[in-house]
Coordinates of C-alpha atoms and ligand atoms in Angstrom, one line a residue:
M1 CA 62.8 74.1 199.4
L2 CA 64.7 72.3 202.1
T3 CA 63.6 70.9 205.9
D4 CA 65.0 72.2 209.1
A5 CA 67.0 70.4 211.0
P6 CA 65.0 68.1 213.8
P7 CA 65.3 70.5 217.2
R8 CA 67.9 68.7 219.5
K9 CA 65.6 68.3 222.7
A10 CA 62.9 70.3 224.2
N11 CA 61.0 71.4 221.2
R12 CA 61.2 67.3 219.1
A13 CA 58.3 65.6 220.0
G14 CA 56.4 68.6 217.9
F15 CA 58.8 68.2 215.8
L16 CA 58.0 64.7 214.7
E17 CA 54.4 65.3 215.2
S18 CA 54.9 67.6 212.2
D19 CA 57.0 65.7 210.5
Q20 CA 54.2 63.0 210.5
T21 CA 51.2 64.6 209.9
R22 CA 51.4 64.0 205.9
T23 CA 48.1 65.1 205.0
L24 CA 46.1 68.3 205.0
D25 CA 41.6 67.9 205.5
L26 CA 40.4 69.8 202.6
P27 CA 36.1 71.9 201.9
Q28 CA 34.9 69.4 200.1
D29 CA 32.8 72.7 197.8
G30 CA 34.6 75.0 195.2
S31 CA 34.8 78.0 197.0
L32 CA 38.8 78.5 197.6
L33 CA 39.2 77.3 194.2
T34 CA 36.6 80.1 192.6
I35 CA 38.9 82.1 195.1
T36 CA 42.3 81.5 193.2
K37 CA 41.3 82.0 189.7
S38 CA 40.0 85.4 190.7
I39 CA 44.1 86.3 192.5
E40 CA 45.1 84.7 189.7
S41 CA 42.8 87.4 187.8
A42 CA 43.6 90.4 189.9
M43 CA 47.7 89.2 189.1
R44 CA 47.1 89.1 185.0
R45 CA 45.6 93.2 185.6
G46 CA 48.8 93.7 188.0
R47 CA 46.6 96.0 190.7
S48 CA 47.5 94.7 194.1
T49 CA 44.8 95.8 196.0
D50 CA 42.8 93.3 194.1
V51 CA 45.5 91.0 194.6
R52 CA 45.1 91.9 198.5
R53 CA 41.5 92.1 198.4
T54 CA 41.2 88.0 196.7
C55 CA 44.4 87.0 199.0
A56 CA 42.7 88.6 201.8
E57 CA 38.9 86.3 200.9
F58 CA 41.0 83.5 200.4
L59 CA 42.4 83.2 203.7
D60 CA 38.8 84.4 205.4
A61 CA 37.7 81.6 203.2
A62 CA 40.5 79.0 204.5
S63 CA 40.7 80.1 208.4
E64 CA 36.8 79.4 208.3
F65 CA 36.7 76.4 207.5
Y66 CA 39.7 74.9 209.6
G67 CA 38.1 77.3 212.6
V68 CA 41.2 79.4 213.4
P69 CA 41.0 83.2 213.2
T70 CA 41.5 85.0 210.2
C71 CA 44.7 85.8 209.4
T72 CA 45.7 89.4 207.6
V73 CA 47.5 90.1 204.8
L74 CA 50.2 92.5 202.8
V75 CA 50.8 92.0 199.7
L76 CA 53.8 93.9 198.6
A77 CA 55.3 94.8 195.7
A78 CA 59.1 93.3 194.8
R79 CA 60.9 91.4 196.9
P80 CA 63.9 91.2 199.7
L81 CA 67.1 90.2 198.6
R82 CA 68.5 88.4 201.4
T83 CA 72.4 87.4 201.7
R84 CA 73.5 84.4 203.0
E85 CA 77.0 82.6 203.4
R86 CA 76.0 80.7 200.3
G87 CA 74.6 83.5 197.7
T88 CA 71.2 84.7 198.0
F89 CA 67.7 83.8 197.4
E90 CA 64.6 85.0 197.0
L91 CA 62.6 85.5 200.5
F92 CA 58.9 84.8 198.5
G93 CA 56.6 85.8 201.8
D94 CA 56.8 84.9 205.0
Y95 CA 54.7 84.9 208.7
S96 CA 54.4 86.3 211.8
P97 CA 53.3 84.4 214.6
D98 CA 52.5 87.3 217.4
S99 CA 50.4 89.5 214.8
M100 CA 49.0 87.1 212.9
L101 CA 50.3 88.8 209.3
I102 CA 50.8 86.6 205.9
R103 CA 53.2 89.1 203.8
V104 CA 53.7 88.0 199.8
W105 CA 55.9 89.9 197.8
M106 CA 54.4 90.3 193.4
R107 CA 57.0 91.0 192.0
T108 CA 60.6 89.0 192.0
A109 CA 63.8 91.1 193.3
V110 CA 66.4 91.7 190.9
R111 CA 63.8 92.3 187.3
K112 CA 60.9 93.1 188.9
E113 CA 58.7 91.0 186.8
V114 CA 55.6 89.8 188.5
T115 CA 55.4 87.0 190.3
S116 CA 54.2 83.9 188.9
F117 CA 50.8 82.2 189.6
G118 CA 51.6 79.2 190.5
T119 CA 54.7 80.4 192.9
F120 CA 52.4 83.2 194.6
L121 CA 49.6 81.4 195.7
S122 CA 52.2 78.3 196.7
T123 CA 53.6 80.7 198.9
L124 CA 50.3 81.9 200.0
C125 CA 50.1 78.3 200.2
H126 CA 53.0 78.3 202.4
E127 CA 52.4 81.0 204.9
F128 CA 49.5 80.2 205.8
C129 CA 49.5 76.6 207.2
H130 CA 52.4 78.0 208.5
H131 CA 49.4 79.5 211.0
L132 CA 47.7 76.7 210.5
D133 CA 50.4 75.2 213.3
F134 CA 50.6 77.7 215.4
K135 CA 46.1 78.0 215.4
K136 CA 45.1 75.0 214.8
F137 CA 48.0 72.3 215.5
G138 CA 48.8 73.5 218.7
F139 CA 52.4 73.0 217.7
V140 CA 55.2 75.6 219.9
D141 CA 56.6 76.6 216.7
S142 CA 56.2 75.5 212.8
W143 CA 59.4 73.5 211.3
H144 CA 60.2 73.5 207.3
S145 CA 59.2 69.2 208.6
R146 CA 58.7 66.7 205.9
G147 CA 55.0 67.1 206.6
F148 CA 54.9 70.5 206.5
Y149 CA 55.4 70.9 202.6
E150 CA 52.9 67.7 202.0
R151 CA 50.3 70.0 203.7
A152 CA 51.5 73.2 202.0
G153 CA 51.0 70.7 198.6
V154 CA 48.2 69.9 199.5
L155 CA 46.3 72.6 200.0
Y156 CA 48.2 74.8 197.4
H157 CA 46.9 71.7 194.6
Y158 CA 43.6 71.5 195.8
A159 CA 43.3 75.4 195.5
R160 CA 44.4 75.7 192.3
G161 CA 42.8 72.8 191.4
T162 CA 46.1 70.9 190.1
A163 CA 47.0 67.2 190.6
L164 CA 48.7 66.3 193.9
K165 CA 52.6 65.6 193.1
K166 CA 54.1 63.1 194.7
L167 CA 57.7 64.8 196.8
F168 CA 60.7 62.6 197.6
W169 CA 63.0 63.4 200.1
V170 CA 67.0 63.3 199.4
P171 CA 69.3 63.4 203.2
L172 CA 71.3 66.2 204.0
A173 CA 74.0 66.8 206.5
G174 CA 72.8 67.4 209.4
G175 CA 69.1 66.1 209.4
R176 CA 67.9 67.9 207.1
L177 CA 66.1 67.2 203.4
L178 CA 66.2 68.2 200.6
V179 CA 62.4 68.2 199.3
R180 CA 62.1 67.3 195.6
Q181 CA 59.2 67.5 193.6
H182 CA 58.3 64.7 190.3
S183 CA 55.4 65.5 187.9
Ligands
LIG1 ZN1 57.9 78.6 205.8

């Protein structure tokens, strides 16, 4: 995972705020955990309609807790492959702020295997955090800042019932940072 480079002028303040917002409030009841368990069993059965329904339940409950409009979700079969200058990477999901639509892919692009539950849930939380950036925090853009990855990690580990992992940042050229996590 890589952070975006800080924008040059106009949006720099927003980026810094995103970068410095390192945590996220979490619900105190276990409702999200119950829903993620049903996402996991729907994935195990491999039925995309059940996966979609349980993901929608997760997003409804999370949106209600954060006081933002609900976003919709599409669960698609195989992930598209995207070609970039340096090799190919697989796209796990995306979020469109205009339509408030999250798309997540259940199967890997190459071998068409069902994505691991951890990767899938982490993607869902990541895309929902883009939604929060626009609707809760009111950022003009949703950057992959350090704060963004921290917030997405807080939500993911909470929703999965696992211990939060500390993230480390390795500076790269151009102001970007490489995200590493230690178990
Ligand atoms: Zn993203």
